[in-house]
XYZ file of C-alpha atoms in Angstrom:
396
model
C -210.347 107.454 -111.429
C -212.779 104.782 -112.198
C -215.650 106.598 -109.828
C -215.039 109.870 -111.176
C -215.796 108.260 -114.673
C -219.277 107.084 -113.295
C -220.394 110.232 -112.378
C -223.268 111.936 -113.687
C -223.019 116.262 -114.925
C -225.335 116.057 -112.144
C -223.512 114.760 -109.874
C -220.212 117.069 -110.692
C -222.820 120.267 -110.662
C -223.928 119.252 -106.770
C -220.200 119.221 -105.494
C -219.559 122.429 -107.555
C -222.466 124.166 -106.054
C -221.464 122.916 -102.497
C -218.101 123.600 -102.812
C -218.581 127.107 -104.136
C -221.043 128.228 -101.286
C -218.557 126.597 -98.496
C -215.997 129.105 -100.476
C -218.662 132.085 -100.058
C -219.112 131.276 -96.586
C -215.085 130.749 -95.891
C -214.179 134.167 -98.066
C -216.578 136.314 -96.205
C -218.946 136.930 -99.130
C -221.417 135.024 -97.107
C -221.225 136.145 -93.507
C -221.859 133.178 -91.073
C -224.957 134.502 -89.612
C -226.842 133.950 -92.931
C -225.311 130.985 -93.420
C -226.688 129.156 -90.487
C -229.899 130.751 -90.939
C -229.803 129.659 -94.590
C -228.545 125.942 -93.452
C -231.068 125.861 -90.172
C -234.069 126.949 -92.733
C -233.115 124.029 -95.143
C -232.837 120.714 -92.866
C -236.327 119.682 -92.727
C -236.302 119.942 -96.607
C -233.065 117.559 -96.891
C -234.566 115.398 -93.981
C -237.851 114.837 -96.542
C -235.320 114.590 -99.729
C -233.972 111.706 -97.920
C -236.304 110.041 -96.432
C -239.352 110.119 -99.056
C -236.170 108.684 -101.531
C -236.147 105.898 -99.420
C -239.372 105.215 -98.959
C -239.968 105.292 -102.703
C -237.182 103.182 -103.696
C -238.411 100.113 -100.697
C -241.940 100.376 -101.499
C -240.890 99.956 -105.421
C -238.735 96.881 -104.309
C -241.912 95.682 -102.648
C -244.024 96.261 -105.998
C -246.382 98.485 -104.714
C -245.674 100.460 -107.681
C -246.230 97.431 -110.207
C -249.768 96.948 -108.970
C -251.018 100.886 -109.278
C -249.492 100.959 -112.466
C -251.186 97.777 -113.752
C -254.486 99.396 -112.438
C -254.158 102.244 -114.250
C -252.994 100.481 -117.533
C -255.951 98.128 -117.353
C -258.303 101.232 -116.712
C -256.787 102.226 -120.427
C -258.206 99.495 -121.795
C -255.374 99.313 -124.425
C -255.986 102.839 -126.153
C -252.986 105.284 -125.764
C -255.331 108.579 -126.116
C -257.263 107.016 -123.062
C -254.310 105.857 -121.047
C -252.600 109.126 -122.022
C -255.822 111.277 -120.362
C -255.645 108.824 -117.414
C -251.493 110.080 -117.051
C -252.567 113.197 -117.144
C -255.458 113.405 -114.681
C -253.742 111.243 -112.363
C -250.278 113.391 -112.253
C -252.541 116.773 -112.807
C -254.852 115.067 -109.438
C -252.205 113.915 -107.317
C -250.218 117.424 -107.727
C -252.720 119.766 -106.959
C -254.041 117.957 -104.072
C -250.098 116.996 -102.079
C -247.536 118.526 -103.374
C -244.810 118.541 -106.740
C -242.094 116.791 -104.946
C -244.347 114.281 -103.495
C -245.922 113.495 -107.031
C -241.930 113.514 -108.411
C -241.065 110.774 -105.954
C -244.260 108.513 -105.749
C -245.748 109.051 -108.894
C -242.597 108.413 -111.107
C -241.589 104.996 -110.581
C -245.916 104.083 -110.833
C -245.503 105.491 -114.513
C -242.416 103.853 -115.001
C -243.774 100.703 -113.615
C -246.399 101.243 -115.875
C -244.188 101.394 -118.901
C -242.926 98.231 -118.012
C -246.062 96.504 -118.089
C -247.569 97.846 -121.142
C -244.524 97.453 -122.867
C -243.852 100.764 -124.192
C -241.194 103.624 -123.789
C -240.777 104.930 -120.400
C -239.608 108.358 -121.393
C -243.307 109.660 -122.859
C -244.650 108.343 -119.481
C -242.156 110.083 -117.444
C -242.355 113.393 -118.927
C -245.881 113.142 -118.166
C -245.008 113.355 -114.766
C -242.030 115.825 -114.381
C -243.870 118.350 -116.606
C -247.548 117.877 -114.895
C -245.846 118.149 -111.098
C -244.911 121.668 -111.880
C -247.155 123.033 -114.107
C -250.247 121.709 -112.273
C -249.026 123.131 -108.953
C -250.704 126.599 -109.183
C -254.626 125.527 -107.945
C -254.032 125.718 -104.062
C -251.534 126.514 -101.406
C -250.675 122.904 -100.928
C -249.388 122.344 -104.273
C -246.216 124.091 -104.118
C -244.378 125.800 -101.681
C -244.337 128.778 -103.602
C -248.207 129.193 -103.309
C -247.657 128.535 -99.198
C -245.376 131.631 -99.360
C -247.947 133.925 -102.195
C -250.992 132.842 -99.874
C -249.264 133.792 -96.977
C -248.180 137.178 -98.628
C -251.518 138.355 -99.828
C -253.935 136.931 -97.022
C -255.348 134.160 -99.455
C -257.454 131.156 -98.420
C -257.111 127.517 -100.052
C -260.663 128.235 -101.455
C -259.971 131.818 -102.648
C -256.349 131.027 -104.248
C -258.586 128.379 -105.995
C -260.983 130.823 -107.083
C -257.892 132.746 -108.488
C -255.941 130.725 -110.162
C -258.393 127.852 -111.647
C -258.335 129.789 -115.353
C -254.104 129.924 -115.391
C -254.279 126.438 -113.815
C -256.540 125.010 -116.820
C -254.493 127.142 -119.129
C -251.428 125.377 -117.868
C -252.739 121.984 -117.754
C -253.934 122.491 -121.497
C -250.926 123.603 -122.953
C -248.969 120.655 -121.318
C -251.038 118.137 -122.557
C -250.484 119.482 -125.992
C -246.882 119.665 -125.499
C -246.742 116.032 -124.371
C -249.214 114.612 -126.869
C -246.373 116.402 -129.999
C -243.344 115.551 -128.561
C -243.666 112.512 -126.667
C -247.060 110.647 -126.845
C -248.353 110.772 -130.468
C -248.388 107.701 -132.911
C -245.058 108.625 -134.735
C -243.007 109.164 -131.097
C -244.812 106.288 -129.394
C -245.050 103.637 -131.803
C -247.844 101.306 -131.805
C -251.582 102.587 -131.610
C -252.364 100.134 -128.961
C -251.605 97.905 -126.342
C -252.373 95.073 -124.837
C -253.713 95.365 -120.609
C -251.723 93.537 -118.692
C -252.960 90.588 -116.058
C -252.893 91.779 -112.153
C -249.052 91.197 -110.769
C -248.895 88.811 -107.604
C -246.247 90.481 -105.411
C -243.106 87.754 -104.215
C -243.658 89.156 -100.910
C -247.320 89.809 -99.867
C -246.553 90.950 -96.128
C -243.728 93.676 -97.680
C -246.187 94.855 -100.142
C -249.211 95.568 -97.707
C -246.387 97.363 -95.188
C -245.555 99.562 -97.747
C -248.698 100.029 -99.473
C -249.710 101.392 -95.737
C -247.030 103.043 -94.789
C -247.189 105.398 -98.298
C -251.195 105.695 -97.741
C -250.461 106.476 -93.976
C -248.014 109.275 -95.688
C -250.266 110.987 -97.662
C -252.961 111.217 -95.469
C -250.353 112.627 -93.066
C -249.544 115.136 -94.738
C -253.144 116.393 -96.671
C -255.598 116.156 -94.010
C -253.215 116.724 -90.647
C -251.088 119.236 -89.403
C -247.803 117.008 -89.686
C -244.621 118.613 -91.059
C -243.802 116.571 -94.616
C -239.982 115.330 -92.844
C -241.680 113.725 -90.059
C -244.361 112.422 -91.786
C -241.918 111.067 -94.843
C -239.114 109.766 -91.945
C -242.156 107.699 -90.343
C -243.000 105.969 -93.054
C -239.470 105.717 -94.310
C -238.608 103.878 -90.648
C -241.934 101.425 -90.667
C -240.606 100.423 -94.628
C -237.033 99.921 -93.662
C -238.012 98.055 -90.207
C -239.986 95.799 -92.561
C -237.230 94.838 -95.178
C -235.109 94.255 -92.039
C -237.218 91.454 -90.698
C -238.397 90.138 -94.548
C -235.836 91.544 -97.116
C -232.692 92.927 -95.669
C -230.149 92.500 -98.872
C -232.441 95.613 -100.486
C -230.984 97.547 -97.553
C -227.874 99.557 -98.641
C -225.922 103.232 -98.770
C -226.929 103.753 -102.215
C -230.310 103.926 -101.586
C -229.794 107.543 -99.731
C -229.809 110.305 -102.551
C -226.395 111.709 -101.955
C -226.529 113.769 -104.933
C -229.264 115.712 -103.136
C -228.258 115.902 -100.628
C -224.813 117.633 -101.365
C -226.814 119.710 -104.227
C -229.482 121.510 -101.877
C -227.182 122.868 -99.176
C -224.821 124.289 -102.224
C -227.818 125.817 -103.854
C -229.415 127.856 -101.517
C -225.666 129.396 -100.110
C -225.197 130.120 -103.435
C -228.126 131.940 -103.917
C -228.292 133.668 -100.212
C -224.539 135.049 -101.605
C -225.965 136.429 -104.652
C -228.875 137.916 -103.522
C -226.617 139.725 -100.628
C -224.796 141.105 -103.397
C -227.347 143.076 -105.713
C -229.545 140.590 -106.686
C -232.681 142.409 -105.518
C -231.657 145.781 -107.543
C -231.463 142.977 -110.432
C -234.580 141.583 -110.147
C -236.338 145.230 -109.129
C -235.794 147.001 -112.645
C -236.080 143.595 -114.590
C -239.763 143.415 -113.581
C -241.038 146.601 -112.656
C -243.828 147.693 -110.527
C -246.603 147.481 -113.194
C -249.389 146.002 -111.934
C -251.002 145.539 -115.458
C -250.543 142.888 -118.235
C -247.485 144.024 -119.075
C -246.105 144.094 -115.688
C -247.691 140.928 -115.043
C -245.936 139.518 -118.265
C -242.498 140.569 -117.500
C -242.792 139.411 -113.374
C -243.605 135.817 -114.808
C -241.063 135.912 -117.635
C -238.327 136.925 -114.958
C -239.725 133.941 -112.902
C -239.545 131.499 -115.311
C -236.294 132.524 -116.250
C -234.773 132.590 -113.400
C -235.803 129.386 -112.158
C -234.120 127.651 -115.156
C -230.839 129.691 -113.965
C -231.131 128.501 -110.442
C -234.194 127.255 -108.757
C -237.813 128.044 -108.465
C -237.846 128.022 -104.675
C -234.958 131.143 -104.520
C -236.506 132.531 -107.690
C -239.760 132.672 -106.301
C -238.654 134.356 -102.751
C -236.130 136.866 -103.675
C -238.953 138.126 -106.707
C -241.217 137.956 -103.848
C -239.058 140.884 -102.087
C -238.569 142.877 -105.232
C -242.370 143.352 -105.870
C -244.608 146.258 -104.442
C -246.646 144.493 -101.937
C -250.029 146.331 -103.224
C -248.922 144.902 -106.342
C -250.862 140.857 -105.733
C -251.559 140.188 -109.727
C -247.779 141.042 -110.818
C -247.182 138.586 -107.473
C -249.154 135.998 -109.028
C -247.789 136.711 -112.260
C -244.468 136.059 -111.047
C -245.493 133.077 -109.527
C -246.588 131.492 -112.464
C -243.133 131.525 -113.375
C -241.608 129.784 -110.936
C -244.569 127.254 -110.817
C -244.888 126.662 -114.653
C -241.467 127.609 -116.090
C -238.998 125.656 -114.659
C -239.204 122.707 -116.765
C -235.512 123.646 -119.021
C -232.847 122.901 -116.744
C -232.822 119.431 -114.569
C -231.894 121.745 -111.014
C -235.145 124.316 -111.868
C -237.722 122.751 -109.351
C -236.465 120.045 -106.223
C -239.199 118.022 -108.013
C -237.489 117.669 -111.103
C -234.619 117.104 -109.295
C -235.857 114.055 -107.396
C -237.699 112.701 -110.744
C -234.146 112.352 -112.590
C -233.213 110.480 -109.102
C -235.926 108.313 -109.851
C -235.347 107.583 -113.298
C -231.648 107.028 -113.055
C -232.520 104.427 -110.004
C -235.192 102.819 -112.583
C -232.715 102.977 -115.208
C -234.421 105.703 -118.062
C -232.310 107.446 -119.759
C -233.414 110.626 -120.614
C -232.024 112.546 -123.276
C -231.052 116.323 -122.146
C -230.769 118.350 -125.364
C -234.479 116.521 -126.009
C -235.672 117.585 -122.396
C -233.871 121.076 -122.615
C -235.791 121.913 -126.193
C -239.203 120.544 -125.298
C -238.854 122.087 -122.116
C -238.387 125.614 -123.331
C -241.167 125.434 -125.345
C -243.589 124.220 -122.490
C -242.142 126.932 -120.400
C -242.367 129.643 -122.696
C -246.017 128.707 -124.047
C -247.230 127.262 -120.975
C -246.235 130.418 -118.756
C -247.392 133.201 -121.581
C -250.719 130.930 -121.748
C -250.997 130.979 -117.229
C -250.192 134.355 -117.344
C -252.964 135.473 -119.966
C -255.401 133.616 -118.088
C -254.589 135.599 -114.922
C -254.842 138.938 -116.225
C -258.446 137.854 -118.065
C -260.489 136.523 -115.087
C -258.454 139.233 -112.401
């Protein structure tokens, strides 16, 4: 009784979701067919979940994270409105050029780390990230997997989705940073006016911090400038961390560290959703957007995005809109994804990146408050996606 007491809604919506697809798949609602094409698709995905988890949580332990975020808070020079554009540009940066989930797991604990050392409260910091690693992931193909699938659909280049979606992108960006700067970061939510830089950190462990300072840098580069799958490249590093701590700090080695919550959530998910979508889903999503290729039809594809994300998940969202679209149709297709890029920023399951950033605030201990994230969020998501979508249909 006393472990079902510690767990987290989170954690009692992952086993619901698993259990209810495993009852899909046993009732015949789900043939098995689908199902192992469904479970076979998703294994490199919970392969990265749990490896990049890993590596994040070691190379905090080894306060890699404690140094970039003194960097960046000495860079501030103790304004907030300068540190504040630094957040941004650094979450807006790292997103557009890797990936969401990548900024949700490395860039978190740097801004909570950052909090720490500034002394101020973690949450404006952290919804700095989680809002900037999906709503700046519309600029190139790399950024989201959604834009891999919309490039792939409509023959688009990095450089000519760039040339695309740079307006909604800026649009985006813009409206978050107002968003943040009301709700989270100005004087009356954040407290003092300034702060005072902190002094460079000396890590305990020197050789554990340059391992895993490599080992992340080796990561990144892995995956922006070679052809390396994100699980291998994320189980790589993960190994040459965990080999270190063996040899230098093996206590910091334990179960917990694996995001089990994940990893019973994502396999639940996407049953869930293959079951749906077998069962009239497309027809649903068909007549809720349309085949306008105009403004309006552009408005109502990204409004059925964004809502549906928030229902589900921007990933299925995004792919079973994807079918329901007229494939002349590429500006309602861009429209839609929008909404799944910008919009999912209500509910904590929308986007796997906001997913792994509540992992990694609940493992630095931030508590964030969910009616505050659900309201905030719905007004990002509704402003920020109308804003996007605008922007498309101006410079299209």
């Amino acid at each position: 009784m006393s472990l079902l007491r510690r767990l987290h809604p989170l954690d009692w919506l992952a086993g619901g979701l698993l259990a209810l697809g495993a009852l899909c798949v046993a009732t015949g609602l789900l043939p098995t067919g689908p199902a192992s094409d469904v479970l076979e698709r998703i294994g490199p995905l919970v392969v990265f979940l749990a490896t990049v988890i890993v590596l994040a949580e070691l190379t905090g332990k080894a306060e890699v994270f404690d140094v970039v975020a003194t960097w960046v808070a000495r860079a501030g020079r103790g304004r907030y409105p300068l540190l504040f554009c630094l957040c941004v540009l650094f979450a807006s940066v790292t997103t557009i050029t890797l990936n969401l989930d990548t900024t949700a797991v490395l860039l978190t604990p740097v801004m909570l780390a950052l909090a720490t050392r500034v002394g101020i409260a973690p949450v404006p910091l952290a919804m700095t990230t989680v809002w900037l690693a999906n709503t700046a992931s519309l600029l190139l193909p790399v950024s989201n997997l959604t834009n891999l699938l919309a490039a792939d659909r409509i023959a688009l280049t990095p450089s000519e989705m760039a040339a695309t979606m740079w307006a909604p992108q800026l649009a985006a960006i813009a409206v978050t940073m107002a968003c943040l700067w009301v709700f989270y970061w100005r004087p009356g939510r954040r407290g003092e006016t300034r702060y005072t830089p902190p002094p460079l950190p000396r890590p305990a462990d020197p050789v554990l911090f340059r391992v895993s300072a490599v080992a992340c840098a080796g990561f990144l580069l892995a995956i922006l400038l070679a052809d390396v799958p994100l699980w291998s490249a994320s189980m790589a590093a993960a190994l040459i961390v965990v080999a270190a701590f063996w040899v230098r700090g093996r206590e910091a080695l334990r179960l917990s560290l694996i995001p089990w919550r994940l990893l019973v959530l994502v396999p639940g998910m996407f049953l869930v959703v293959e079951t749906v979508n077998a069962h009239g889903l497309h027809e649903i999503l068909a007549a809720a957007m349309g085949s306008d290729n105009g403004v309006v039809g552009m408005l109502r594809s990204a409004a059925v995005g964004a809502g549906f994300s928030n229902v589900l998940n921007n990933l299925p969202a995004y792919l079973a809109g994807e079918a329901a679209i007229p494939v002349a149709n590429h500006e309602q297709l861009l429209a839609q994804l929008i909404g799944v890029n910008v919009g999912p920023v209500i509910t904590p399951w929308a986007s796997l990146a906001t997913l792994l950033w509540f992992e990694r605030c609940r493992w630095h201990g931030t508590r964030i408050d969910l009616g505050r994230f659900f309201g905030t969020g719905f007004v990002l998501a509704v402003t920020g996606t109308l804003a996007a979508t605008l922007a498309l249909a101006a410079t299209t």
